[in-house]
């Protein structure tokens, strides 16, 4: 049996600094809602890695992703960088969604646990995140990667610093 | 001044499971040396994210990467997933390089600290990793991302499980 | 106003290796239930730091502790080692509670976030933990330290290795 | 053979908030040097757990500790809370030693890996820490616990937030 899988991808993206500038005048929730609605361009990394913000509320965010062959590591499974990137995005957006306009944040650290490998047969996974704590200067969040049956693949936490005016 | 930057990338990769199978008959160091020499296909993730193994010895590994616009997050900087992916790769390969043929491993967890953002102006960065401890069933490693001047952007640690025959 | 606080503690403990030996013939849940019931001696660390296992079910554990002046760091608050010790205990016991007799485990790593300081005025806190994932060789758990009003002080995760016969 | 080990400890400490207040007028290095010299009272936690600051320079700190039976967990080895407490102390002091007078800090998170268990036969161990990065608002540090022969027992990292005037 021969496999005739297409092993080429063409990726196009838009200049990413202008949307980021736009974000500075919006609350986190507004900015992310516009992104989810396609009113601001998707960030290049989400086009490159092929994941997208699909659910959002204040303090939580879900990204959806279909692990594919172009995410593979040298061991014959999906590279851990995919779960790390999706969870970093989801946890950071969960934090961002709690911030008013004019308040910036940055990710200080992420911690990711891998509980089972993903492959091309895993199907669509969800990176679900929610804020654990938001303080004046620091926020923490947690997230997990699960498949359509709720099976767990990875989970993590993050610490973000918040810059209030 | 108008920017006429090309915002398209075409990515081609090879079927990744056969090289992984090949790896099972080689020591970690031999397998990774073949990968570095181009004798086994590069894993798809390294083509997608554009990073490559460039230095290797028993217990240490260096990956090189040029942060580019297609790695951008919605905040107008390089997404943290890039450093996470490069460090995960470098730390895992540092561990792998210590393992004899027939011994497998898997990454249990990674922890990444971000100390300053990368941008398109950062230039080529190195993800340098070395093993901290290798035991019978567990290995730990550490790594850092530095630019050409040695400036630090991120650092991390990992815990891997080892499956000896 | 003068404070006449007593600043002496006398700690007595029992030889700790015999109870640990006993534990090898019991399931994790049975062993921990006996410890909670006082049928096996409390481990010395719990007498030294003054915390105790107070709730237990398969996959979850709660330790209770009253932060006191003898837990203070040089900054005038409770040392982070207290939350780390209590969470390490609670998360490890949550894992242990899922293991059958004859199955050992060890903690590979803990990650603790501190969200606000504890002081002598915090009152009794609970270190609550639950298992996230139990596999053949690895388990992960999470925990948090909260006061009587549910206010959060610290949270964490752990990775344990399991040794099945 | 009968063991006649003494299983009682008496712990005395001094009121810890006054020394902490004093620290606010000194650089971190000055404050910690005074503590090491016995010119300010040792913090209660270091008397309780029996560890002490023994080496110090700008950006690095060493604590010394003799693991003893009163540090035991229910598994018959030294509780992981000891290494966590010693490393938290050493890493935080390494950061503190870089800060001028009037600049406070707090620990946001610690991550500790356990590579082998300590017992009463381990002998004196050193918790050695050094700063990885100090920025305007955040510092990171790393540390390890080693015995007299340099054998590694645990290692970790921390993220601290810095409050400059």
PDB file of N, CA, C and O in Angstrom, chain A residues 7-13 15-17 20 35 43-45 48-49 69-70 72 74-76 79-81 85 88-89 107-114, chain B residues 7-13 15-17 20 35 43-45 48-49 69-70 72-76 79-81 85 88-89 107-114:
ATOM      1  N   UNK A   7       3.177  16.365   1.168  1.00  0.00           N
ATOM      2  CA  UNK A   7       4.107  16.802   2.206  1.00  0.00           C
ATOM      3  C   UNK A   7       4.650  18.202   1.917  1.00  0.00           C
ATOM      4  O   UNK A   7       5.849  18.472   2.051  1.00  0.00           O
ATOM      5  N   UNK A   8       3.766  19.077   1.502  1.00  0.00           N
ATOM      6  CA  UNK A   8       4.102  20.486   1.295  1.00  0.00           C
ATOM      7  C   UNK A   8       3.045  21.358   1.950  1.00  0.00           C
ATOM      8  O   UNK A   8       1.856  21.033   1.888  1.00  0.00           O
ATOM      9  N   UNK A   9       3.479  22.417   2.597  1.00  0.00           N
ATOM     10  CA  UNK A   9       2.541  23.422   3.083  1.00  0.00           C
ATOM     11  C   UNK A   9       3.019  24.789   2.632  1.00  0.00           C
ATOM     12  O   UNK A   9       4.218  25.076   2.646  1.00  0.00           O
ATOM     13  N   UNK A  10       2.076  25.631   2.263  1.00  0.00           N
ATOM     14  CA  UNK A  10       2.388  27.014   1.926  1.00  0.00           C
ATOM     15  C   UNK A  10       1.736  27.891   2.974  1.00  0.00           C
ATOM     16  O   UNK A  10       0.535  27.776   3.229  1.00  0.00           O
ATOM     17  N   UNK A  11       2.534  28.728   3.588  1.00  0.00           N
ATOM     18  CA  UNK A  11       2.047  29.564   4.687  1.00  0.00           C
ATOM     19  C   UNK A  11       2.160  31.020   4.288  1.00  0.00           C
ATOM     20  O   UNK A  11       3.218  31.465   3.843  1.00  0.00           O
ATOM     21  N   UNK A  12       1.058  31.746   4.445  1.00  0.00           N
ATOM     22  CA  UNK A  12       1.061  33.187   4.211  1.00  0.00           C
ATOM     23  C   UNK A  12       0.626  33.891   5.484  1.00  0.00           C
ATOM     24  O   UNK A  12      -0.281  33.424   6.166  1.00  0.00           O
ATOM     25  N   UNK A  13       1.250  34.978   5.765  1.00  0.00           N
ATOM     26  CA  UNK A  13       0.859  35.716   6.978  1.00  0.00           C
ATOM     27  C   UNK A  13       0.899  37.210   6.715  1.00  0.00           C
ATOM     28  O   UNK A  13       1.399  37.646   5.673  1.00  0.00           O
ATOM     29  N   UNK A  15       1.716  41.232   8.231  1.00  0.00           N
ATOM     30  CA  UNK A  15       2.631  41.971   9.111  1.00  0.00           C
ATOM     31  C   UNK A  15       2.022  41.982  10.516  1.00  0.00           C
ATOM     32  O   UNK A  15       0.880  42.389  10.693  1.00  0.00           O
ATOM     33  N   UNK A  16       2.741  41.517  11.548  1.00  0.00           N
ATOM     34  CA  UNK A  16       2.116  41.288  12.853  1.00  0.00           C
ATOM     35  C   UNK A  16       2.222  42.424  13.856  1.00  0.00           C
ATOM     36  O   UNK A  16       1.593  42.347  14.904  1.00  0.00           O
ATOM     37  N   UNK A  17       2.997  43.459  13.564  1.00  0.00           N
ATOM     38  CA  UNK A  17       3.168  44.482  14.600  1.00  0.00           C
ATOM     39  C   UNK A  17       1.999  45.473  14.647  1.00  0.00           C
ATOM     40  O   UNK A  17       1.647  45.966  15.717  1.00  0.00           O
ATOM     41  N   UNK A  20      -0.780  44.173  16.869  1.00  0.00           N
ATOM     42  CA  UNK A  20      -0.353  44.262  18.261  1.00  0.00           C
ATOM     43  C   UNK A  20      -0.521  45.687  18.773  1.00  0.00           C
ATOM     44  O   UNK A  20      -0.966  45.915  19.903  1.00  0.00           O
ATOM     45  N   UNK A  35      -9.815  39.088  17.311  1.00  0.00           N
ATOM     46  CA  UNK A  35      -8.940  38.108  16.666  1.00  0.00           C
ATOM     47  C   UNK A  35      -9.720  36.836  16.328  1.00  0.00           C
ATOM     48  O   UNK A  35      -9.609  36.291  15.228  1.00  0.00           O
ATOM     49  N   UNK A  43      -2.150  35.879  14.435  1.00  0.00           N
ATOM     50  CA  UNK A  43      -0.695  35.985  14.560  1.00  0.00           C
ATOM     51  C   UNK A  43      -0.014  34.910  13.722  1.00  0.00           C
ATOM     52  O   UNK A  43      -0.515  33.784  13.589  1.00  0.00           O
ATOM     53  N   UNK A  44       1.142  35.242  13.153  1.00  0.00           N
ATOM     54  CA  UNK A  44       1.834  34.293  12.278  1.00  0.00           C
ATOM     55  C   UNK A  44       2.041  32.914  12.905  1.00  0.00           C
ATOM     56  O   UNK A  44       1.871  31.892  12.230  1.00  0.00           O
ATOM     57  N   UNK A  45       2.397  32.855  14.190  1.00  0.00           N
ATOM     58  CA  UNK A  45       2.693  31.559  14.802  1.00  0.00           C
ATOM     59  C   UNK A  45       1.487  30.621  14.702  1.00  0.00           C
ATOM     60  O   UNK A  45       1.650  29.412  14.532  1.00  0.00           O
ATOM     61  N   UNK A  48       1.504  29.264  11.235  1.00  0.00           N
ATOM     62  CA  UNK A  48       2.633  28.348  11.057  1.00  0.00           C
ATOM     63  C   UNK A  48       2.332  26.994  11.697  1.00  0.00           C
ATOM     64  O   UNK A  48       2.497  25.946  11.066  1.00  0.00           O
ATOM     65  N   UNK A  49       1.887  27.035  12.935  1.00  0.00           N
ATOM     66  CA  UNK A  49       1.673  25.794  13.686  1.00  0.00           C
ATOM     67  C   UNK A  49       0.250  25.245  13.468  1.00  0.00           C
ATOM     68  O   UNK A  49      -0.037  24.121  13.873  1.00  0.00           O
ATOM     69  N   UNK A  69       1.509  15.723  10.484  1.00  0.00           N
ATOM     70  CA  UNK A  69       2.850  15.180  10.276  1.00  0.00           C
ATOM     71  C   UNK A  69       3.938  16.241  10.334  1.00  0.00           C
ATOM     72  O   UNK A  69       5.067  15.966  10.727  1.00  0.00           O
ATOM     73  N   UNK A  70       3.592  17.476   9.943  1.00  0.00           N
ATOM     74  CA  UNK A  70       4.612  18.530   9.965  1.00  0.00           C
ATOM     75  C   UNK A  70       4.969  18.976  11.374  1.00  0.00           C
ATOM     76  O   UNK A  70       5.863  19.795  11.552  1.00  0.00           O
ATOM     77  N   UNK A  72       5.983  16.674  13.540  1.00  0.00           N
ATOM     78  CA  UNK A  72       6.667  15.495  14.100  1.00  0.00           C
ATOM     79  C   UNK A  72       8.102  15.778  14.555  1.00  0.00           C
ATOM     80  O   UNK A  72       8.827  16.578  13.975  1.00  0.00           O
ATOM     81  N   UNK A  74      11.902  13.759  15.941  1.00  0.00           N
ATOM     82  CA  UNK A  74      12.698  12.645  15.400  1.00  0.00           C
ATOM     83  C   UNK A  74      12.323  11.286  15.985  1.00  0.00           C
ATOM     84  O   UNK A  74      12.858  10.266  15.550  1.00  0.00           O
ATOM     85  N   UNK A  75      11.422  11.252  16.961  1.00  0.00           N
ATOM     86  CA  UNK A  75      11.043   9.989  17.596  1.00  0.00           C
ATOM     87  C   UNK A  75       9.788   9.395  16.969  1.00  0.00           C
ATOM     88  O   UNK A  75       9.292   8.358  17.409  1.00  0.00           O
ATOM     89  N   UNK A  76       9.233  10.074  15.972  1.00  0.00           N
ATOM     90  CA  UNK A  76       8.062   9.525  15.306  1.00  0.00           C
ATOM     91  C   UNK A  76       6.743   9.858  15.989  1.00  0.00           C
ATOM     92  O   UNK A  76       5.750   9.156  15.796  1.00  0.00           O
ATOM     93  N   UNK A  79       5.959  16.603  18.148  1.00  0.00           N
ATOM     94  CA  UNK A  79       6.953  17.278  18.993  1.00  0.00           C
ATOM     95  C   UNK A  79       6.258  17.969  20.174  1.00  0.00           C
ATOM     96  O   UNK A  79       5.196  18.560  20.019  1.00  0.00           O
ATOM     97  N   UNK A  80       6.913  17.899  21.345  1.00  0.00           N
ATOM     98  CA  UNK A  80       6.367  18.547  22.538  1.00  0.00           C
ATOM     99  C   UNK A  80       6.199  20.045  22.394  1.00  0.00           C
ATOM    100  O   UNK A  80       5.431  20.668  23.139  1.00  0.00           O
ATOM    101  N   UNK A  81       6.897  20.631  21.420  1.00  0.00           N
ATOM    102  CA  UNK A  81       6.762  22.064  21.195  1.00  0.00           C
ATOM    103  C   UNK A  81       5.356  22.462  20.785  1.00  0.00           C
ATOM    104  O   UNK A  81       4.938  23.602  21.017  1.00  0.00           O
ATOM    105  N   UNK A  85       3.416  25.272  22.759  1.00  0.00           N
ATOM    106  CA  UNK A  85       3.011  26.497  22.074  1.00  0.00           C
ATOM    107  C   UNK A  85       1.514  26.750  22.248  1.00  0.00           C
ATOM    108  O   UNK A  85       1.078  27.877  22.519  1.00  0.00           O
ATOM    109  N   UNK A  88       0.901  27.583  25.994  1.00  0.00           N
ATOM    110  CA  UNK A  88       1.410  28.928  26.264  1.00  0.00           C
ATOM    111  C   UNK A  88       0.411  29.962  25.732  1.00  0.00           C
ATOM    112  O   UNK A  88       0.047  30.920  26.441  1.00  0.00           O
ATOM    113  N   UNK A  89      -0.077  29.746  24.513  1.00  0.00           N
ATOM    114  CA  UNK A  89      -1.054  30.659  23.916  1.00  0.00           C
ATOM    115  C   UNK A  89      -2.341  30.703  24.732  1.00  0.00           C
ATOM    116  O   UNK A  89      -2.870  31.780  25.036  1.00  0.00           O
ATOM    117  N   UNK A 107       4.804  36.852  29.612  1.00  0.00           N
ATOM    118  CA  UNK A 107       4.921  35.530  30.230  1.00  0.00           C
ATOM    119  C   UNK A 107       6.302  35.374  30.839  1.00  0.00           C
ATOM    120  O   UNK A 107       7.308  35.507  30.144  1.00  0.00           O
ATOM    121  N   UNK A 108       6.346  35.103  32.136  1.00  0.00           N
ATOM    122  CA  UNK A 108       7.629  34.881  32.804  1.00  0.00           C
ATOM    123  C   UNK A 108       8.096  33.444  32.665  1.00  0.00           C
ATOM    124  O   UNK A 108       9.291  33.189  32.515  1.00  0.00           O
ATOM    125  N   UNK A 109       7.179  32.504  32.760  1.00  0.00           N
ATOM    126  CA  UNK A 109       7.593  31.103  32.675  1.00  0.00           C
ATOM    127  C   UNK A 109       6.393  30.220  32.388  1.00  0.00           C
ATOM    128  O   UNK A 109       5.269  30.549  32.727  1.00  0.00           O
ATOM    129  N   UNK A 110       6.674  29.101  31.752  1.00  0.00           N
ATOM    130  CA  UNK A 110       5.686  28.039  31.560  1.00  0.00           C
ATOM    131  C   UNK A 110       6.281  26.717  32.042  1.00  0.00           C
ATOM    132  O   UNK A 110       7.493  26.515  32.016  1.00  0.00           O
ATOM    133  N   UNK A 111       5.386  25.845  32.477  1.00  0.00           N
ATOM    134  CA  UNK A 111       5.770  24.489  32.922  1.00  0.00           C
ATOM    135  C   UNK A 111       4.770  23.547  32.272  1.00  0.00           C
ATOM    136  O   UNK A 111       3.564  23.694  32.470  1.00  0.00           O
ATOM    137  N   UNK A 112       5.283  22.594  31.464  1.00  0.00           N
ATOM    138  CA  UNK A 112       4.404  21.693  30.715  1.00  0.00           C
ATOM    139  C   UNK A 112       4.722  20.252  31.081  1.00  0.00           C
ATOM    140  O   UNK A 112       5.875  19.831  31.021  1.00  0.00           O
ATOM    141  N   UNK A 113       3.698  19.489  31.438  1.00  0.00           N
ATOM    142  CA  UNK A 113       3.832  18.042  31.635  1.00  0.00           C
ATOM    143  C   UNK A 113       3.230  17.304  30.450  1.00  0.00           C
ATOM    144  O   UNK A 113       2.122  17.639  29.997  1.00  0.00           O
ATOM    145  N   UNK A 114       3.959  16.297  29.983  1.00  0.00           N
ATOM    146  CA  UNK A 114       3.488  15.472  28.867  1.00  0.00           C
ATOM    147  C   UNK A 114       3.048  14.119  29.414  1.00  0.00           C
ATOM    148  O   UNK A 114       3.859  13.390  29.977  1.00  0.00           O
TER     149      UNK A 114
ATOM    150  N   UNK B   7       6.031  37.428   2.584  1.00  0.00           N
ATOM    151  CA  UNK B   7       5.318  36.822   3.712  1.00  0.00           C
ATOM    152  C   UNK B   7       4.701  35.484   3.326  1.00  0.00           C
ATOM    153  O   UNK B   7       3.572  35.172   3.662  1.00  0.00           O
ATOM    154  N   UNK B   8       5.475  34.705   2.572  1.00  0.00           N
ATOM    155  CA  UNK B   8       5.068  33.348   2.204  1.00  0.00           C
ATOM    156  C   UNK B   8       6.217  32.391   2.494  1.00  0.00           C
ATOM    157  O   UNK B   8       7.376  32.733   2.258  1.00  0.00           O
ATOM    158  N   UNK B   9       5.900  31.254   3.040  1.00  0.00           N
ATOM    159  CA  UNK B   9       6.909  30.193   3.172  1.00  0.00           C
ATOM    160  C   UNK B   9       6.333  28.901   2.622  1.00  0.00           C
ATOM    161  O   UNK B   9       5.155  28.603   2.821  1.00  0.00           O
ATOM    162  N   UNK B  10       7.182  28.145   1.931  1.00  0.00           N
ATOM    163  CA  UNK B  10       6.794  26.818   1.459  1.00  0.00           C
ATOM    164  C   UNK B  10       7.611  25.803   2.238  1.00  0.00           C
ATOM    165  O   UNK B  10       8.841  25.895   2.288  1.00  0.00           O
ATOM    166  N   UNK B  11       6.921  24.901   2.864  1.00  0.00           N
ATOM    167  CA  UNK B  11       7.593  23.918   3.720  1.00  0.00           C
ATOM    168  C   UNK B  11       7.395  22.530   3.136  1.00  0.00           C
ATOM    169  O   UNK B  11       6.260  22.121   2.855  1.00  0.00           O
ATOM    170  N   UNK B  12       8.490  21.821   2.934  1.00  0.00           N
ATOM    171  CA  UNK B  12       8.440  20.431   2.465  1.00  0.00           C
ATOM    172  C   UNK B  12       9.115  19.535   3.493  1.00  0.00           C
ATOM    173  O   UNK B  12      10.143  19.906   4.050  1.00  0.00           O
ATOM    174  N   UNK B  13       8.548  18.381   3.703  1.00  0.00           N
ATOM    175  CA  UNK B  13       9.172  17.470   4.661  1.00  0.00           C
ATOM    176  C   UNK B  13       9.052  16.042   4.161  1.00  0.00           C
ATOM    177  O   UNK B  13       8.330  15.771   3.193  1.00  0.00           O
ATOM    178  N   UNK B  15       8.499  11.802   5.145  1.00  0.00           N
ATOM    179  CA  UNK B  15       7.781  10.914   6.067  1.00  0.00           C
ATOM    180  C   UNK B  15       8.671  10.679   7.294  1.00  0.00           C
ATOM    181  O   UNK B  15       9.825  10.267   7.153  1.00  0.00           O
ATOM    182  N   UNK B  16       8.196  10.972   8.503  1.00  0.00           N
ATOM    183  CA  UNK B  16       9.097  11.002   9.665  1.00  0.00           C
ATOM    184  C   UNK B  16       9.174   9.705  10.471  1.00  0.00           C
ATOM    185  O   UNK B  16      10.005   9.611  11.357  1.00  0.00           O
ATOM    186  N   UNK B  17       8.344   8.702  10.177  1.00  0.00           N
ATOM    187  CA  UNK B  17       8.362   7.522  11.045  1.00  0.00           C
ATOM    188  C   UNK B  17       9.504   6.569  10.694  1.00  0.00           C
ATOM    189  O   UNK B  17      10.061   5.909  11.572  1.00  0.00           O
ATOM    190  N   UNK B  20      12.696   7.531  12.468  1.00  0.00           N
ATOM    191  CA  UNK B  20      12.565   7.216  13.889  1.00  0.00           C
ATOM    192  C   UNK B  20      12.812   5.728  14.118  1.00  0.00           C
ATOM    193  O   UNK B  20      13.471   5.340  15.092  1.00  0.00           O
ATOM    194  N   UNK B  35      21.694  12.645  11.821  1.00  0.00           N
ATOM    195  CA  UNK B  35      20.729  13.705  11.534  1.00  0.00           C
ATOM    196  C   UNK B  35      21.441  15.021  11.251  1.00  0.00           C
ATOM    197  O   UNK B  35      21.106  15.738  10.303  1.00  0.00           O
ATOM    198  N   UNK B  43      13.683  16.132  11.151  1.00  0.00           N
ATOM    199  CA  UNK B  43      12.289  15.981  11.567  1.00  0.00           C
ATOM    200  C   UNK B  43      11.451  17.164  11.076  1.00  0.00           C
ATOM    201  O   UNK B  43      11.940  18.297  11.013  1.00  0.00           O
ATOM    202  N   UNK B  44      10.210  16.908  10.716  1.00  0.00           N
ATOM    203  CA  UNK B  44       9.368  17.972  10.168  1.00  0.00           C
ATOM    204  C   UNK B  44       9.299  19.229  11.032  1.00  0.00           C
ATOM    205  O   UNK B  44       9.348  20.347  10.514  1.00  0.00           O
ATOM    206  N   UNK B  45       9.232  19.069  12.360  1.00  0.00           N
ATOM    207  CA  UNK B  45       9.098  20.262  13.214  1.00  0.00           C
ATOM    208  C   UNK B  45      10.262  21.217  13.011  1.00  0.00           C
ATOM    209  O   UNK B  45      10.085  22.440  13.065  1.00  0.00           O
ATOM    210  N   UNK B  48       9.550  23.092   9.874  1.00  0.00           N
ATOM    211  CA  UNK B  48       8.422  24.007  10.082  1.00  0.00           C
ATOM    212  C   UNK B  48       8.868  25.246  10.844  1.00  0.00           C
ATOM    213  O   UNK B  48       8.577  26.381  10.438  1.00  0.00           O
ATOM    214  N   UNK B  49       9.550  25.026  11.959  1.00  0.00           N
ATOM    215  CA  UNK B  49       9.940  26.140  12.834  1.00  0.00           C
ATOM    216  C   UNK B  49      11.291  26.738  12.423  1.00  0.00           C
ATOM    217  O   UNK B  49      11.666  27.808  12.911  1.00  0.00           O
ATOM    218  N   UNK B  69       9.609  36.592  11.316  1.00  0.00           N
ATOM    219  CA  UNK B  69       8.269  37.155  11.481  1.00  0.00           C
ATOM    220  C   UNK B  69       7.197  36.076  11.593  1.00  0.00           C
ATOM    221  O   UNK B  69       6.179  36.281  12.248  1.00  0.00           O
ATOM    222  N   UNK B  70       7.437  34.936  10.944  1.00  0.00           N
ATOM    223  CA  UNK B  70       6.421  33.876  11.007  1.00  0.00           C
ATOM    224  C   UNK B  70       6.364  33.194  12.359  1.00  0.00           C
ATOM    225  O   UNK B  70       5.517  32.336  12.587  1.00  0.00           O
ATOM    226  N   UNK B  72       5.848  35.090  15.046  1.00  0.00           N
ATOM    227  CA  UNK B  72       5.323  36.159  15.912  1.00  0.00           C
ATOM    228  C   UNK B  72       4.021  35.773  16.608  1.00  0.00           C
ATOM    229  O   UNK B  72       3.176  35.064  16.070  1.00  0.00           O
ATOM    230  N   UNK B  73       3.885  36.313  17.825  1.00  0.00           N
ATOM    231  CA  UNK B  73       2.658  36.178  18.623  1.00  0.00           C
ATOM    232  C   UNK B  73       1.790  37.424  18.425  1.00  0.00           C
ATOM    233  O   UNK B  73       2.193  38.352  17.714  1.00  0.00           O
ATOM    234  N   UNK B  74       0.630  37.481  19.052  1.00  0.00           N
ATOM    235  CA  UNK B  74      -0.239  38.654  18.873  1.00  0.00           C
ATOM    236  C   UNK B  74       0.269  39.908  19.579  1.00  0.00           C
ATOM    237  O   UNK B  74      -0.333  40.966  19.438  1.00  0.00           O
ATOM    238  N   UNK B  75       1.342  39.806  20.342  1.00  0.00           N
ATOM    239  CA  UNK B  75       1.863  40.968  21.065  1.00  0.00           C
ATOM    240  C   UNK B  75       2.968  41.670  20.299  1.00  0.00           C
ATOM    241  O   UNK B  75       3.550  42.642  20.770  1.00  0.00           O
ATOM    242  N   UNK B  76       3.296  41.168  19.112  1.00  0.00           N
ATOM    243  CA  UNK B  76       4.312  41.829  18.302  1.00  0.00           C
ATOM    244  C   UNK B  76       5.732  41.411  18.626  1.00  0.00           C
ATOM    245  O   UNK B  76       6.686  42.139  18.324  1.00  0.00           O
ATOM    246  N   UNK B  79       6.849  34.424  19.502  1.00  0.00           N
ATOM    247  CA  UNK B  79       6.040  33.600  20.416  1.00  0.00           C
ATOM    248  C   UNK B  79       6.953  32.739  21.302  1.00  0.00           C
ATOM    249  O   UNK B  79       7.957  32.198  20.830  1.00  0.00           O
ATOM    250  N   UNK B  80       6.556  32.623  22.563  1.00  0.00           N
ATOM    251  CA  UNK B  80       7.333  31.805  23.502  1.00  0.00           C
ATOM    252  C   UNK B  80       7.445  30.349  23.090  1.00  0.00           C
ATOM    253  O   UNK B  80       8.329  29.631  23.561  1.00  0.00           O
ATOM    254  N   UNK B  81       6.547  29.923  22.209  1.00  0.00           N
ATOM    255  CA  UNK B  81       6.611  28.543  21.729  1.00  0.00           C
ATOM    256  C   UNK B  81       7.896  28.232  20.979  1.00  0.00           C
ATOM    257  O   UNK B  81       8.332  27.078  20.947  1.00  0.00           O
ATOM    258  N   UNK B  85      10.157  25.190  22.043  1.00  0.00           N
ATOM    259  CA  UNK B  85      10.395  24.095  21.092  1.00  0.00           C
ATOM    260  C   UNK B  85      11.889  23.843  20.909  1.00  0.00           C
ATOM    261  O   UNK B  85      12.344  22.695  20.896  1.00  0.00           O
ATOM    262  N   UNK B  88      13.249  22.445  24.268  1.00  0.00           N
ATOM    263  CA  UNK B  88      12.788  21.055  24.423  1.00  0.00           C
ATOM    264  C   UNK B  88      13.639  20.142  23.543  1.00  0.00           C
ATOM    265  O   UNK B  88      14.126  19.087  23.990  1.00  0.00           O
ATOM    266  N   UNK B  89      13.866  20.564  22.298  1.00  0.00           N
ATOM    267  CA  UNK B  89      14.687  19.767  21.376  1.00  0.00           C
ATOM    268  C   UNK B  89      16.114  19.612  21.881  1.00  0.00           C
ATOM    269  O   UNK B  89      16.675  18.514  21.898  1.00  0.00           O
ATOM    270  N   UNK B 107      10.039  12.652  27.103  1.00  0.00           N
ATOM    271  CA  UNK B 107      10.075  13.855  27.931  1.00  0.00           C
ATOM    272  C   UNK B 107       8.856  13.876  28.840  1.00  0.00           C
ATOM    273  O   UNK B 107       7.721  13.839  28.359  1.00  0.00           O
ATOM    274  N   UNK B 108       9.091  13.958  30.148  1.00  0.00           N
ATOM    275  CA  UNK B 108       7.977  14.051  31.093  1.00  0.00           C
ATOM    276  C   UNK B 108       7.517  15.481  31.285  1.00  0.00           C
ATOM    277  O   UNK B 108       6.325  15.727  31.428  1.00  0.00           O
ATOM    278  N   UNK B 109       8.454  16.406  31.332  1.00  0.00           N
ATOM    279  CA  UNK B 109       8.062  17.791  31.562  1.00  0.00           C
ATOM    280  C   UNK B 109       9.178  18.725  31.160  1.00  0.00           C
ATOM    281  O   UNK B 109      10.354  18.363  31.203  1.00  0.00           O
ATOM    282  N   UNK B 110       8.784  19.936  30.787  1.00  0.00           N
ATOM    283  CA  UNK B 110       9.728  21.031  30.558  1.00  0.00           C
ATOM    284  C   UNK B 110       9.271  22.240  31.361  1.00  0.00           C
ATOM    285  O   UNK B 110       8.090  22.421  31.624  1.00  0.00           O
ATOM    286  N   UNK B 111      10.258  23.068  31.726  1.00  0.00           N
ATOM    287  CA  UNK B 111      10.006  24.326  32.446  1.00  0.00           C
ATOM    288  C   UNK B 111      10.847  25.371  31.761  1.00  0.00           C
ATOM    289  O   UNK B 111      12.074  25.198  31.670  1.00  0.00           O
ATOM    290  N   UNK B 112      10.202  26.421  31.249  1.00  0.00           N
ATOM    291  CA  UNK B 112      10.916  27.448  30.484  1.00  0.00           C
ATOM    292  C   UNK B 112      10.712  28.811  31.137  1.00  0.00           C
ATOM    293  O   UNK B 112       9.576  29.210  31.390  1.00  0.00           O
ATOM    294  N   UNK B 113      11.797  29.523  31.384  1.00  0.00           N
ATOM    295  CA  UNK B 113      11.733  30.919  31.830  1.00  0.00           C
ATOM    296  C   UNK B 113      12.083  31.846  30.678  1.00  0.00           C
ATOM    297  O   UNK B 113      13.055  31.591  29.950  1.00  0.00           O
ATOM    298  N   UNK B 114      11.297  32.895  30.550  1.00  0.00           N
ATOM    299  CA  UNK B 114      11.532  33.896  29.498  1.00  0.00           C
ATOM    300  C   UNK B 114      12.103  35.144  30.153  1.00  0.00           C
ATOM    301  O   UNK B 114      11.433  35.759  30.985  1.00  0.00           O
TER     302      UNK B 114
END
